mmCIF file of C-alpha atoms in Angstrom:
data_model
loop_
_atom_site.group_PDB
_atom_site.id
_atom_site.type_symbol
_atom_site.label_atom_id
_atom_site.label_comp_id
_atom_site.label_asym_id
_atom_site.label_seq_id
_atom_site.Cartn_x
_atom_site.Cartn_y
_atom_site.Cartn_z
ATOM 1 C CA UNK A 242 86.048 99.673 171.172
ATOM 2 C CA UNK A 243 88.423 101.349 173.441
ATOM 3 C CA UNK A 244 89.166 100.957 177.193
ATOM 4 C CA UNK A 245 86.086 103.496 177.890
ATOM 5 C CA UNK A 246 83.831 101.663 175.826
ATOM 6 C CA UNK A 247 84.610 98.556 177.631
ATOM 7 C CA UNK A 248 84.299 100.119 181.230
ATOM 8 C CA UNK A 249 80.812 101.567 180.387
ATOM 9 C CA UNK A 250 79.842 98.145 179.491
ATOM 10 C CA UNK A 251 81.057 96.531 182.394
ATOM 11 C CA UNK A 252 79.528 98.727 184.395
ATOM 12 C CA UNK A 253 76.236 98.419 182.765
ATOM 13 C CA UNK A 254 76.307 94.580 182.969
ATOM 14 C CA UNK A 255 76.214 94.612 186.782
ATOM 15 C CA UNK A 256 74.082 97.997 187.135
ATOM 16 C CA UNK A 257 72.190 99.202 184.159
ATOM 17 C CA UNK A 258 70.723 101.998 186.436
ATOM 18 C CA UNK A 259 74.020 103.892 186.887
ATOM 19 C CA UNK A 260 74.136 107.199 185.355
ATOM 20 C CA UNK A 261 76.030 109.059 182.603
ATOM 21 C CA UNK A 262 77.371 111.617 185.500
ATOM 22 C CA UNK A 263 78.627 108.398 187.702
ATOM 23 C CA UNK A 264 80.152 106.895 185.055
ATOM 24 C CA UNK A 265 81.998 110.363 183.848
ATOM 25 C CA UNK A 266 83.314 110.702 187.660
ATOM 26 C CA UNK A 267 84.786 107.340 187.901
ATOM 27 C CA UNK A 268 86.480 107.169 184.300
ATOM 28 C CA UNK A 269 87.779 110.651 184.299
ATOM 29 C CA UNK A 270 85.242 111.603 181.273
ATOM 30 C CA UNK A 271 82.248 113.943 180.732
ATOM 31 C CA UNK A 272 78.724 113.198 180.809
ATOM 32 C CA UNK A 273 78.225 114.274 177.477
ATOM 33 C CA UNK A 274 81.050 112.007 176.238
ATOM 34 C CA UNK A 275 79.576 108.847 178.136
ATOM 35 C CA UNK A 276 76.456 109.499 176.739
ATOM 36 C CA UNK A 277 77.612 109.764 173.052
ATOM 37 C CA UNK A 278 79.437 106.403 173.708
ATOM 38 C CA UNK A 279 76.486 104.625 175.169
ATOM 39 C CA UNK A 280 74.167 105.874 171.921
ATOM 40 C CA UNK A 281 76.891 104.540 169.797
ATOM 41 C CA UNK A 282 77.259 101.237 171.597
ATOM 42 C CA UNK A 283 73.044 101.094 171.332
ATOM 43 C CA UNK A 284 73.382 101.500 167.256
ATOM 44 C CA UNK A 285 76.058 99.211 166.783
ATOM 45 C CA UNK A 286 73.822 96.463 168.743
ATOM 46 C CA UNK A 287 76.533 96.102 171.153
ATOM 47 C CA UNK A 288 74.043 96.953 173.932
ATOM 48 C CA UNK A 289 71.291 95.129 172.862
ATOM 49 C CA UNK A 290 68.742 95.671 175.760
ATOM 50 C CA UNK A 291 68.083 97.289 179.142
ATOM 51 C CA UNK A 292 66.227 94.613 181.305
ATOM 52 C CA UNK A 293 65.725 92.727 184.549
ATOM 53 C CA UNK A 294 66.555 89.344 185.394
ATOM 54 C CA UNK A 295 66.052 86.738 188.478
ATOM 55 C CA UNK A 296 69.377 85.773 189.897
ATOM 56 C CA UNK A 297 70.456 82.283 189.572
ATOM 57 C CA UNK A 298 69.313 81.403 192.969
ATOM 58 C CA UNK A 299 65.722 82.612 192.093
ATOM 59 C CA UNK A 300 65.455 79.739 189.814
ATOM 60 C CA UNK A 301 67.756 77.269 191.445
ATOM 61 C CA UNK A 302 69.590 77.218 188.231
ATOM 62 C CA UNK A 303 73.285 76.995 187.144
ATOM 63 C CA UNK A 304 75.134 78.695 184.310
ATOM 64 C CA UNK A 305 76.845 76.106 181.861
ATOM 65 C CA UNK A 306 79.330 76.942 179.159
ATOM 66 C CA UNK A 307 79.125 74.292 176.151
ATOM 67 C CA UNK A 308 81.327 73.282 173.415
ATOM 68 C CA UNK A 309 79.923 71.360 170.551
ATOM 69 C CA UNK A 310 82.190 69.425 168.597
ATOM 70 C CA UNK A 311 80.850 69.458 164.993
ATOM 71 C CA UNK A 312 81.639 66.964 161.913
ATOM 72 C CA UNK A 313 82.847 68.132 159.219
ATOM 73 C CA UNK A 314 80.210 69.496 156.976
ATOM 74 C CA UNK A 315 79.631 72.722 154.669
ATOM 75 C CA UNK A 316 76.554 74.358 156.439
ATOM 76 C CA UNK A 317 76.445 74.534 159.810
ATOM 77 C CA UNK A 318 73.325 76.811 159.907
ATOM 78 C CA UNK A 319 70.847 74.289 160.705
ATOM 79 C CA UNK A 320 72.697 73.237 163.753
ATOM 80 C CA UNK A 321 73.100 76.700 165.323
ATOM 81 C CA UNK A 322 69.480 77.127 164.486
ATOM 82 C CA UNK A 323 68.793 74.074 166.633
ATOM 83 C CA UNK A 324 70.969 75.383 169.450
ATOM 84 C CA UNK A 325 69.280 78.776 169.446
ATOM 85 C CA UNK A 326 65.807 77.219 169.919
ATOM 86 C CA UNK A 327 66.876 75.057 172.622
ATOM 87 C CA UNK A 328 64.642 76.038 175.757
ATOM 88 C CA UNK A 329 67.798 75.714 178.095
ATOM 89 C CA UNK A 330 70.293 77.815 176.071
ATOM 90 C CA UNK A 331 70.547 81.679 175.589
ATOM 91 C CA UNK A 332 73.935 82.526 173.609
ATOM 92 C CA UNK A 333 75.185 80.371 170.800
ATOM 93 C CA UNK A 334 78.528 81.388 169.517
ATOM 94 C CA UNK A 335 79.736 80.207 165.887
ATOM 95 C CA UNK A 336 83.619 79.514 165.885
ATOM 96 C CA UNK A 337 85.417 80.132 162.767
ATOM 97 C CA UNK A 338 86.419 76.643 162.739
ATOM 98 C CA UNK A 339 82.996 75.393 162.274
ATOM 99 C CA UNK A 340 82.549 74.216 165.996
ATOM 100 C CA UNK A 341 79.774 76.264 168.389
ATOM 101 C CA UNK A 342 79.973 77.533 171.860
ATOM 102 C CA UNK A 343 76.913 78.479 173.992
ATOM 103 C CA UNK A 344 75.769 79.657 177.295
ATOM 104 C CA UNK A 345 72.954 78.082 178.943
ATOM 105 C CA UNK A 346 71.133 77.814 182.213
ATOM 106 C CA UNK A 347 70.322 74.388 183.879
ATOM 107 C CA UNK A 348 68.114 73.451 187.083
ATOM 108 C CA UNK A 349 69.978 70.391 189.162
ATOM 109 C CA UNK A 350 71.698 67.362 187.819
ATOM 110 C CA UNK A 351 68.838 66.089 185.744
ATOM 111 C CA UNK A 352 68.718 69.486 183.675
ATOM 112 C CA UNK A 353 72.354 69.242 182.878
ATOM 113 C CA UNK A 354 72.433 65.457 181.903
ATOM 114 C CA UNK A 355 69.122 66.480 179.556
ATOM 115 C CA UNK A 356 71.084 69.388 177.821
ATOM 116 C CA UNK A 357 73.934 67.200 177.121
ATOM 117 C CA UNK A 358 71.606 64.103 175.786
ATOM 118 C CA UNK A 359 69.500 66.396 173.731
ATOM 119 C CA UNK A 360 72.802 68.217 171.868
ATOM 120 C CA UNK A 361 74.160 65.043 171.300
ATOM 121 C CA UNK A 362 71.120 63.904 169.347
ATOM 122 C CA UNK A 363 71.352 66.519 166.652
ATOM 123 C CA UNK A 364 72.468 65.776 163.351
ATOM 124 C CA UNK A 365 76.369 66.597 162.633
ATOM 125 C CA UNK A 366 77.178 66.793 166.418
ATOM 126 C CA UNK A 367 80.340 64.740 167.181
ATOM 127 C CA UNK A 368 80.407 65.544 170.974
ATOM 128 C CA UNK A 369 79.457 68.120 173.504
ATOM 129 C CA UNK A 370 81.598 69.047 176.509
ATOM 130 C CA UNK A 371 79.527 70.851 179.443
ATOM 131 C CA UNK A 372 80.758 72.726 182.390
ATOM 132 C CA UNK A 373 79.230 73.974 185.198
ATOM 133 C CA UNK A 374 80.595 77.967 185.949
ATOM 134 C CA UNK A 375 81.593 79.196 189.020
ATOM 135 C CA UNK A 376 79.383 82.273 189.245
ATOM 136 C CA UNK A 377 77.803 84.763 191.496
ATOM 137 C CA UNK A 378 74.182 83.087 192.065
ATOM 138 C CA UNK A 379 73.044 85.880 193.782
ATOM 139 C CA UNK A 380 70.048 85.619 196.696
ATOM 140 C CA UNK A 381 66.822 83.631 196.904
ATOM 141 C CA UNK A 382 64.402 86.434 198.432
ATOM 142 C CA UNK A 383 60.649 86.993 198.706
ATOM 143 C CA UNK A 384 59.254 89.870 196.371
ATOM 144 C CA UNK A 385 56.013 91.433 197.500
ATOM 145 C CA UNK A 386 53.368 92.617 195.091
ATOM 146 C CA UNK A 387 54.426 96.149 194.966
ATOM 147 C CA UNK A 388 58.334 94.992 193.734
ATOM 148 C CA UNK A 389 56.461 92.791 190.905
ATOM 149 C CA UNK A 390 54.603 96.205 190.268
ATOM 150 C CA UNK A 391 57.840 97.896 189.712
ATOM 151 C CA UNK A 392 59.215 95.409 188.008
ATOM 152 C CA UNK A 393 56.593 95.376 185.464
ATOM 153 C CA UNK A 394 57.896 98.765 184.538
ATOM 154 C CA UNK A 395 61.487 97.667 184.439
ATOM 155 C CA UNK A 396 61.344 94.623 182.469
ATOM 156 C CA UNK A 397 61.468 96.406 179.061
ATOM 157 C CA UNK A 398 63.959 98.992 180.150
ATOM 158 C CA UNK A 399 65.592 98.826 183.390
ATOM 159 C CA UNK A 400 67.423 102.291 183.065
ATOM 160 C CA UNK A 401 64.166 104.266 182.899
ATOM 161 C CA UNK A 402 63.689 106.891 185.785
ATOM 162 C CA UNK A 403 61.644 106.771 188.830
ATOM 163 C CA UNK A 404 59.826 109.374 187.831
ATOM 164 C CA UNK A 405 58.731 107.273 184.603
ATOM 165 C CA UNK A 406 58.194 104.063 186.621
ATOM 166 C CA UNK A 407 55.931 105.951 188.793
ATOM 167 C CA UNK A 408 53.870 107.424 185.523
ATOM 168 C CA UNK A 409 53.901 103.639 184.199
ATOM 169 C CA UNK A 410 52.905 102.083 187.687
ATOM 170 C CA UNK A 411 50.573 104.906 189.101
ATOM 171 C CA UNK A 412 52.657 104.712 192.413
ATOM 172 C CA UNK A 413 53.725 107.772 193.935
ATOM 173 C CA UNK A 414 57.745 108.140 193.201
ATOM 174 C CA UNK A 415 58.750 107.527 197.086
ATOM 175 C CA UNK A 416 57.130 104.028 197.104
ATOM 176 C CA UNK A 417 58.703 103.498 193.550
ATOM 177 C CA UNK A 418 62.342 104.503 195.188
ATOM 178 C CA UNK A 419 61.371 102.459 198.304
ATOM 179 C CA UNK A 420 60.908 99.401 196.369
ATOM 180 C CA UNK A 421 63.397 99.830 194.001
ATOM 181 C CA UNK A 422 65.675 100.171 196.966
ATOM 182 C CA UNK A 423 64.604 96.950 198.068
ATOM 183 C CA UNK A 424 65.088 95.258 194.897
ATOM 184 C CA UNK A 425 68.718 96.496 194.249
ATOM 185 C CA UNK A 426 69.881 95.570 197.680
ATOM 186 C CA UNK A 427 68.048 92.173 197.862
ATOM 187 C CA UNK A 428 69.973 90.537 195.399
ATOM 188 C CA UNK A 429 67.339 88.433 194.069
ATOM 189 C CA UNK A 430 66.928 90.750 190.697
ATOM 190 C CA UNK A 431 69.644 91.400 188.418
ATOM 191 C CA UNK A 432 69.152 94.880 186.603
ATOM 192 C CA UNK A 433 71.558 94.984 183.759
ATOM 193 C CA UNK A 434 72.067 94.975 179.870
ATOM 194 C CA UNK A 435 71.944 92.196 177.254
ATOM 195 C CA UNK A 436 74.988 92.830 175.174
ATOM 196 C CA UNK A 437 77.151 91.207 172.307
ATOM 197 C CA UNK A 438 80.571 92.619 172.223
ATOM 198 C CA UNK A 439 81.477 90.744 169.081
ATOM 199 C CA UNK A 440 79.140 93.297 167.290
ATOM 200 C CA UNK A 441 81.517 96.164 167.322
ATOM 201 C CA UNK A 442 84.125 96.964 165.216
ATOM 202 C CA UNK A 443 87.013 94.436 165.655
ATOM 203 C CA UNK A 444 87.313 90.605 166.583
ATOM 204 C CA UNK A 445 86.449 88.536 169.522
ATOM 205 C CA UNK A 446 88.369 85.433 170.763
ATOM 206 C CA UNK A 447 88.434 82.891 173.733
ATOM 207 C CA UNK A 448 91.529 81.730 175.214
ATOM 208 C CA UNK A 449 90.455 78.179 176.561
ATOM 209 C CA UNK A 450 93.303 77.878 179.161
ATOM 210 C CA UNK A 451 94.130 74.570 180.988
ATOM 211 C CA UNK A 452 95.530 75.882 184.618
ATOM 212 C CA UNK A 453 98.436 74.306 186.068
ATOM 213 C CA UNK A 454 97.359 74.319 189.675
ATOM 214 C CA UNK A 455 100.739 73.677 191.026
ATOM 215 C CA UNK A 456 101.908 76.960 189.966
ATOM 216 C CA UNK A 457 98.648 79.457 190.229
ATOM 217 C CA UNK A 458 95.227 79.441 190.901
ATOM 218 C CA UNK A 459 92.315 80.944 188.475
ATOM 219 C CA UNK A 460 91.833 84.001 190.412
ATOM 220 C CA UNK A 461 95.764 84.865 190.339
ATOM 221 C CA UNK A 462 95.738 84.189 186.578
ATOM 222 C CA UNK A 463 92.886 86.043 185.782
ATOM 223 C CA UNK A 464 94.385 89.093 187.433
ATOM 224 C CA UNK A 465 97.685 88.489 185.835
ATOM 225 C CA UNK A 466 95.931 88.391 182.272
ATOM 226 C CA UNK A 467 93.716 91.582 182.962
ATOM 227 C CA UNK A 468 97.285 93.609 184.191
ATOM 228 C CA UNK A 469 98.826 92.383 180.942
ATOM 229 C CA UNK A 470 95.941 93.124 178.344
ATOM 230 C CA UNK A 471 93.568 95.650 180.462
ATOM 231 C CA UNK A 472 91.866 96.837 177.232
ATOM 232 C CA UNK A 473 91.336 93.446 175.446
ATOM 233 C CA UNK A 474 90.158 91.308 178.224
ATOM 234 C CA UNK A 475 86.639 91.329 178.942
ATOM 235 C CA UNK A 476 85.354 88.436 180.999
ATOM 236 C CA UNK A 477 86.478 84.599 182.677
ATOM 237 C CA UNK A 478 84.336 81.803 183.169
ATOM 238 C CA UNK A 479 86.075 79.484 185.361
ATOM 239 C CA UNK A 480 84.893 75.889 185.103
ATOM 240 C CA UNK A 481 83.780 74.334 188.661
ATOM 241 C CA UNK A 482 84.954 70.937 187.945
ATOM 242 C CA UNK A 483 88.490 70.875 186.254
ATOM 243 C CA UNK A 484 91.423 73.442 185.919
ATOM 244 C CA UNK A 485 89.818 75.219 183.025
ATOM 245 C CA UNK A 486 89.019 78.844 181.977
ATOM 246 C CA UNK A 487 87.604 80.663 179.262
ATOM 247 C CA UNK A 488 88.493 84.226 178.908
ATOM 248 C CA UNK A 489 87.004 86.268 176.380
ATOM 249 C CA UNK A 490 88.893 88.934 174.408
ATOM 250 C CA UNK A 491 88.286 91.727 171.974
ATOM 251 C CA UNK A 492 90.986 92.998 169.444
ATOM 252 C CA UNK A 493 90.887 95.289 166.412
ATOM 253 C CA UNK A 494 93.171 93.443 164.266
ATOM 254 C CA UNK A 495 93.730 89.508 163.453
ATOM 255 C CA UNK A 496 97.282 90.050 164.355
ATOM 256 C CA UNK A 497 96.594 90.978 167.932
ATOM 257 C CA UNK A 498 95.145 87.343 168.299
ATOM 258 C CA UNK A 499 98.278 85.825 167.489
ATOM 259 C CA UNK A 500 100.291 88.468 169.923
ATOM 260 C CA UNK A 501 97.931 87.883 172.763
ATOM 261 C CA UNK A 502 98.155 84.261 172.142
ATOM 262 C CA UNK A 503 101.895 83.849 171.887
ATOM 263 C CA UNK A 504 102.125 86.181 175.014
ATOM 264 C CA UNK A 505 99.573 83.846 177.129
ATOM 265 C CA UNK A 506 101.429 80.519 176.036
ATOM 266 C CA UNK A 507 104.672 82.095 177.764
ATOM 267 C CA UNK A 508 102.780 82.347 181.051
ATOM 268 C CA UNK A 509 104.251 79.328 183.224
ATOM 269 C CA UNK A 510 100.924 78.802 184.862
ATOM 270 C CA UNK A 511 99.376 77.844 181.939
ATOM 271 C CA UNK A 512 99.466 74.173 180.840
ATOM 272 C CA UNK A 513 97.596 74.542 177.483
ATOM 273 C CA UNK A 514 95.966 76.917 175.388
ATOM 274 C CA UNK A 515 93.518 76.710 172.805
ATOM 275 C CA UNK A 516 92.559 80.047 170.923
ATOM 276 C CA UNK A 517 88.702 79.945 169.538
ATOM 277 C CA UNK A 518 87.898 83.136 167.442
ATOM 278 C CA UNK A 519 83.812 83.600 167.153
ATOM 279 C CA UNK A 520 81.517 85.214 165.140
ATOM 280 C CA UNK A 521 78.727 87.650 166.809
ATOM 281 C CA UNK A 522 76.726 85.758 169.171
ATOM 282 C CA UNK A 523 72.979 84.572 168.460
ATOM 283 C CA UNK A 524 71.424 85.619 171.447
ATOM 284 C CA UNK A 525 67.742 83.805 172.408
ATOM 285 C CA UNK A 526 65.632 84.177 175.336
ATOM 286 C CA UNK A 527 67.038 83.593 178.983
ATOM 287 C CA UNK A 528 65.347 81.275 181.684
ATOM 288 C CA UNK A 529 66.117 83.880 184.399
ATOM 289 C CA UNK A 530 64.357 86.646 182.132
ATOM 290 C CA UNK A 531 61.533 84.517 181.068
ATOM 291 C CA UNK A 532 60.422 83.262 184.798
ATOM 292 C CA UNK A 533 60.150 86.953 186.061
ATOM 293 C CA UNK A 534 57.890 88.072 183.214
ATOM 294 C CA UNK A 535 55.723 84.846 183.861
ATOM 295 C CA UNK A 536 55.813 85.850 187.808
ATOM 296 C CA UNK A 537 55.000 89.520 187.024
ATOM 297 C CA UNK A 538 52.142 88.519 184.775
ATOM 298 C CA UNK A 539 50.871 85.801 187.458
ATOM 299 C CA UNK A 540 50.868 89.174 190.039
ATOM 300 C CA UNK A 541 48.412 90.816 187.885
ATOM 301 C CA UNK A 542 50.826 93.151 185.907
ATOM 302 C CA UNK A 543 51.264 94.050 182.476
ATOM 303 C CA UNK A 544 54.948 93.794 181.280
ATOM 304 C CA UNK A 545 55.110 97.415 180.597
ATOM 305 C CA UNK A 546 56.231 98.681 177.124
ATOM 306 C CA UNK A 547 56.378 101.953 175.370
#
């Protein structure tokens, strides 16, 4: 993947309804080229689906980044399966070292405690680190019946046209557009893609960074990293409780992992650095999407498919 692929994915991660023409104009390309890039990303499984989710605020949840330290053993597959099946976890990321990272949503301090306790009880788990991550939690809004009706059509494909939404819901295009504008501006719904960059042709890794807060802050460090590695840097997860962040990189060759790690080690504001190369993530259901699907059904609508 190159810088254009990355740019397309990052845009779709925040707004899956952005058009190919808008993307082409923003990134100095053509509509046809953007459409072909999206098709290839879909075929490779990098873009896995276009869907709708509640914001974290709508379900009173927080985002957690976890690191499972695993005891030495030959087969980690059973542990990975157990984590994938955990109701709070929506992404399991096996590392080449045998340890496992994961992403989860928890509700309240009790949810966080329950998550850690349940994982520590699993076989072959040596320890688990849990960090609440600073994130845009969105807004908590009241959704009317018409909003749920439109969301029933967007749930399985948030990129479909207004005309297609109107066909699926039997609402007029004008009413669909008005409801869609409310949904997008309200901040209680996320229309985006589920993606897995590690399925592209290349390698993914996290740099686990301990920041020296006497010399910089997380925002300035992230800005410096993105400027130094514009094509390779994807996203950063900043801990809410300690000066630790996880920055995800995507590179074409294992040599690039060493090159980036060596350069990062030379940043004076970085105290310690751990390189975590990983295999493709295992993606499972996410709380914010499950809750929205349940509420659509409770409102009396089917989740539209096809």
